[in-house]
Coordinates of C-alpha atoms in Angstrom, one line a residue:
X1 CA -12.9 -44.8 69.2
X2 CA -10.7 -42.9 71.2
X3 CA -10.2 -39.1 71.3
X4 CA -7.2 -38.1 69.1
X5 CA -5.4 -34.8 69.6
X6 CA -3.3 -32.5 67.2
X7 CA 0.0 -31.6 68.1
X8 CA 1.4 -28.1 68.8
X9 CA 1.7 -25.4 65.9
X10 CA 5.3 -24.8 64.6
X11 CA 5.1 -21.4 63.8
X12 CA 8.0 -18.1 64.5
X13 CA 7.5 -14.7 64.5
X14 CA 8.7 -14.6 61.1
X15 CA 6.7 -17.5 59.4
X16 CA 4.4 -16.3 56.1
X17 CA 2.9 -19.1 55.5
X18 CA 0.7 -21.1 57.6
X19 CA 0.0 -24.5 56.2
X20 CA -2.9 -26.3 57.3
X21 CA -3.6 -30.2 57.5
X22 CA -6.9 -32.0 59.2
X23 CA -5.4 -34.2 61.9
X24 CA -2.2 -36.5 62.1
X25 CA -2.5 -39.7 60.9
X26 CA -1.9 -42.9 62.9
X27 CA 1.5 -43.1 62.0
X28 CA 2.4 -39.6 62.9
X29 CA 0.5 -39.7 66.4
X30 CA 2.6 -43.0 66.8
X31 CA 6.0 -41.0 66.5
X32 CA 4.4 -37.6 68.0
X33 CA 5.5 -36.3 64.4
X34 CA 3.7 -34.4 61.8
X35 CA 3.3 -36.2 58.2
X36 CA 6.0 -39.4 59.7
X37 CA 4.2 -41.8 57.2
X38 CA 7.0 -42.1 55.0
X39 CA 5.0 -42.7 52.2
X40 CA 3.6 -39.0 52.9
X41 CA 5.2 -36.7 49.9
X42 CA 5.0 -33.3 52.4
X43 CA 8.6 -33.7 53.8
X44 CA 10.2 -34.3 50.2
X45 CA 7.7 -31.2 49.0
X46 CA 8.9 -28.8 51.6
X47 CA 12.4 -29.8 51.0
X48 CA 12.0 -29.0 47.4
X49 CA 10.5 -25.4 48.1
X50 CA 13.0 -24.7 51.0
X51 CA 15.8 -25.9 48.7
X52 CA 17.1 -28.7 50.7
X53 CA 19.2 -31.1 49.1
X54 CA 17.3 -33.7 50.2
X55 CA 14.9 -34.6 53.0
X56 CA 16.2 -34.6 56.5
X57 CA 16.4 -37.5 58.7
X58 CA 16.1 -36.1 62.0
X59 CA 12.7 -34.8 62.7
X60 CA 14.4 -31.3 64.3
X61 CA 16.3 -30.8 61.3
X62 CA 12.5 -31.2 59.4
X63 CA 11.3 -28.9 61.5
X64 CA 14.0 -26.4 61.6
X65 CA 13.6 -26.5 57.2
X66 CA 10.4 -25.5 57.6
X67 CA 11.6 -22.4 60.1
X68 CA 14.1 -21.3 57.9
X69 CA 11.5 -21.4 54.6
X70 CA 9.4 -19.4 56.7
X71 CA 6.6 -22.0 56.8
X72 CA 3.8 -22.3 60.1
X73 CA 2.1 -25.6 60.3
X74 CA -0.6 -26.8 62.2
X75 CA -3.8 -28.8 61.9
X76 CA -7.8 -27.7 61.5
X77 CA -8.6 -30.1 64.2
X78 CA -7.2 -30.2 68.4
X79 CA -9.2 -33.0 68.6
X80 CA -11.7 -35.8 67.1
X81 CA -12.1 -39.3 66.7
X82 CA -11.6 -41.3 63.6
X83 CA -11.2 -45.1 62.6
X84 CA -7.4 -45.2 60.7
X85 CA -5.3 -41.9 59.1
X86 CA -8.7 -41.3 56.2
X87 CA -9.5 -37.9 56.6
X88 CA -12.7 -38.7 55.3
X89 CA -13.6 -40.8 58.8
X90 CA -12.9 -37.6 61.3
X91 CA -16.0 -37.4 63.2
X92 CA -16.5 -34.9 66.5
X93 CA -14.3 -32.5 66.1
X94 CA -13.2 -29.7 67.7
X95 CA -10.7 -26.7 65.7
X96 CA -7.7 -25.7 66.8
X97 CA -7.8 -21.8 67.5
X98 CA -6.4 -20.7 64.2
X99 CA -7.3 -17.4 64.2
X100 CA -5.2 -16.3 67.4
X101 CA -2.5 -18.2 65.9
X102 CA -3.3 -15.4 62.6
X103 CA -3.5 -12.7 65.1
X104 CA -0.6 -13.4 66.7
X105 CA 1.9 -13.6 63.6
X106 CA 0.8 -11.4 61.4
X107 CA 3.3 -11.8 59.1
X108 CA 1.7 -14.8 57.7
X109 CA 0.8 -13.7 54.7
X110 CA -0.8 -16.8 53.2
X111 CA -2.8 -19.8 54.7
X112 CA -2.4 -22.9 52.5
X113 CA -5.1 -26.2 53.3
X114 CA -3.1 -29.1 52.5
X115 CA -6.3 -30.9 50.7
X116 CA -9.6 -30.1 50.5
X117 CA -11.0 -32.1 53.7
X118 CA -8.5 -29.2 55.5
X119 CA -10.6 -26.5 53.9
X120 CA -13.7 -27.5 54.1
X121 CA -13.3 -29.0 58.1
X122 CA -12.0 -24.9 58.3
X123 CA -15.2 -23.2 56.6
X124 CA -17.1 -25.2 58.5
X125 CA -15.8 -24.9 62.4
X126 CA -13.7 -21.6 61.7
X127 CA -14.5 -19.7 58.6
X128 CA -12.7 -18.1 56.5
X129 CA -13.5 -14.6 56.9
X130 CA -11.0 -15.0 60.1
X131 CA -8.3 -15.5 58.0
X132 CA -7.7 -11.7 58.0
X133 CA -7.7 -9.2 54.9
X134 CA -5.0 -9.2 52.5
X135 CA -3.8 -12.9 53.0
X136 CA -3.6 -15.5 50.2
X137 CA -6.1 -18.7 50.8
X138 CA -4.9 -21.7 49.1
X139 CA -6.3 -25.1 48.6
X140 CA -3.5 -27.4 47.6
X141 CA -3.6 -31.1 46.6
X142 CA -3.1 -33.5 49.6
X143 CA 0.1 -34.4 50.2
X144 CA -1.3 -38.2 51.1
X145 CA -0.3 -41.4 49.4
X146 CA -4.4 -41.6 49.4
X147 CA -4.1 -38.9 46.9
X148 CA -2.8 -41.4 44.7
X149 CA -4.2 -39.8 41.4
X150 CA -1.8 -37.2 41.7
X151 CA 2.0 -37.9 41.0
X152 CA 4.7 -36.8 43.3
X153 CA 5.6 -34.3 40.1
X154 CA 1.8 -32.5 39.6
X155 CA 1.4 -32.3 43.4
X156 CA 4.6 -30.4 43.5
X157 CA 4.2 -28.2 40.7
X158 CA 0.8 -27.3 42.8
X159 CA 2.7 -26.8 46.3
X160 CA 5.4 -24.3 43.9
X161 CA 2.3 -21.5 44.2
X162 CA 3.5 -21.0 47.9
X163 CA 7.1 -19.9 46.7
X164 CA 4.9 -16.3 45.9
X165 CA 5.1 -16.0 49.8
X166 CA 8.1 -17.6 50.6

């Protein structure tokens, strides 16, 4: 297995919420995107909370929702190696450095895992007393068409916690 590598954080000086995923699946490393599998609910979720009529096409205009919401996004993992997009089959890892990415925006005000293999690949390489004092941690359902026992509907009324910081 070859070494896969996380993209680039997309984060402004204004972002106050820092969402978190593992790594990008094999779709998204295919189109150097984050979440493009389409079958991925994440874009149609953000849309939602950024009121968006709609998902973008263009992966800019994605990217520049998420800017205007105020949301940061990045992965737990730079780097690792894993058979297919299962989160479950990362194996040598290495974390991105999260908490310079905290240090230098402090006006995130919450960090939000998307899934639990996000938070617990975080306690373990990072922990989470470098999250910083008076910051929200949250641990939201995966966005993943492997999450499959969670409808579209229930994963978004979970994601609606972040409009607190929004």
């Amino acid at each position: 297995m070859e070494i896969l590598h996380s993209f680039a954080p997309v984060v402004t000086p204004t972002s106050r919420v820092l969402i978190l995923g593992t790594m990008p699946g094999v779709a998204s490393l295919a189109k150097q995107e984050y979440y493009g599998f389409p079958h991925n609910a994440f874009w149609r979720i953000m849309a939602a909370l950024g009121g968006a009529d709609g998902v973008p096409e263009c992966y800019a205009d994605k990217l520049a929702l998420l800017r205007r919401t105020g949301i940061a996004l990045w992965d737990v993992c730079h780097s690792c190696r894993r058979a297919g997009s299962l989160d479950s089959h990362i194996v040598d890892e290495a974390p991105n450095d999260i908490p310079a990415l905290l240090t230098a925006h402090p006006s995130i005000r919450a960090v939000a895992f998307n899934g639990g293999p996000a938070f617990r690949l975080f306690k373990k390489h990072i922990g989470l007393d470098t999250i910083g004092e008076g910051r929200a941690v949250l641990t939201l359902p995966s966005t993943s068409p492997a999450n499959a026992s969670w409808s579209y509907e229930r994963k978004l009324a979970a994601w609606s916690a972040l409009r607190e910081w929004l």
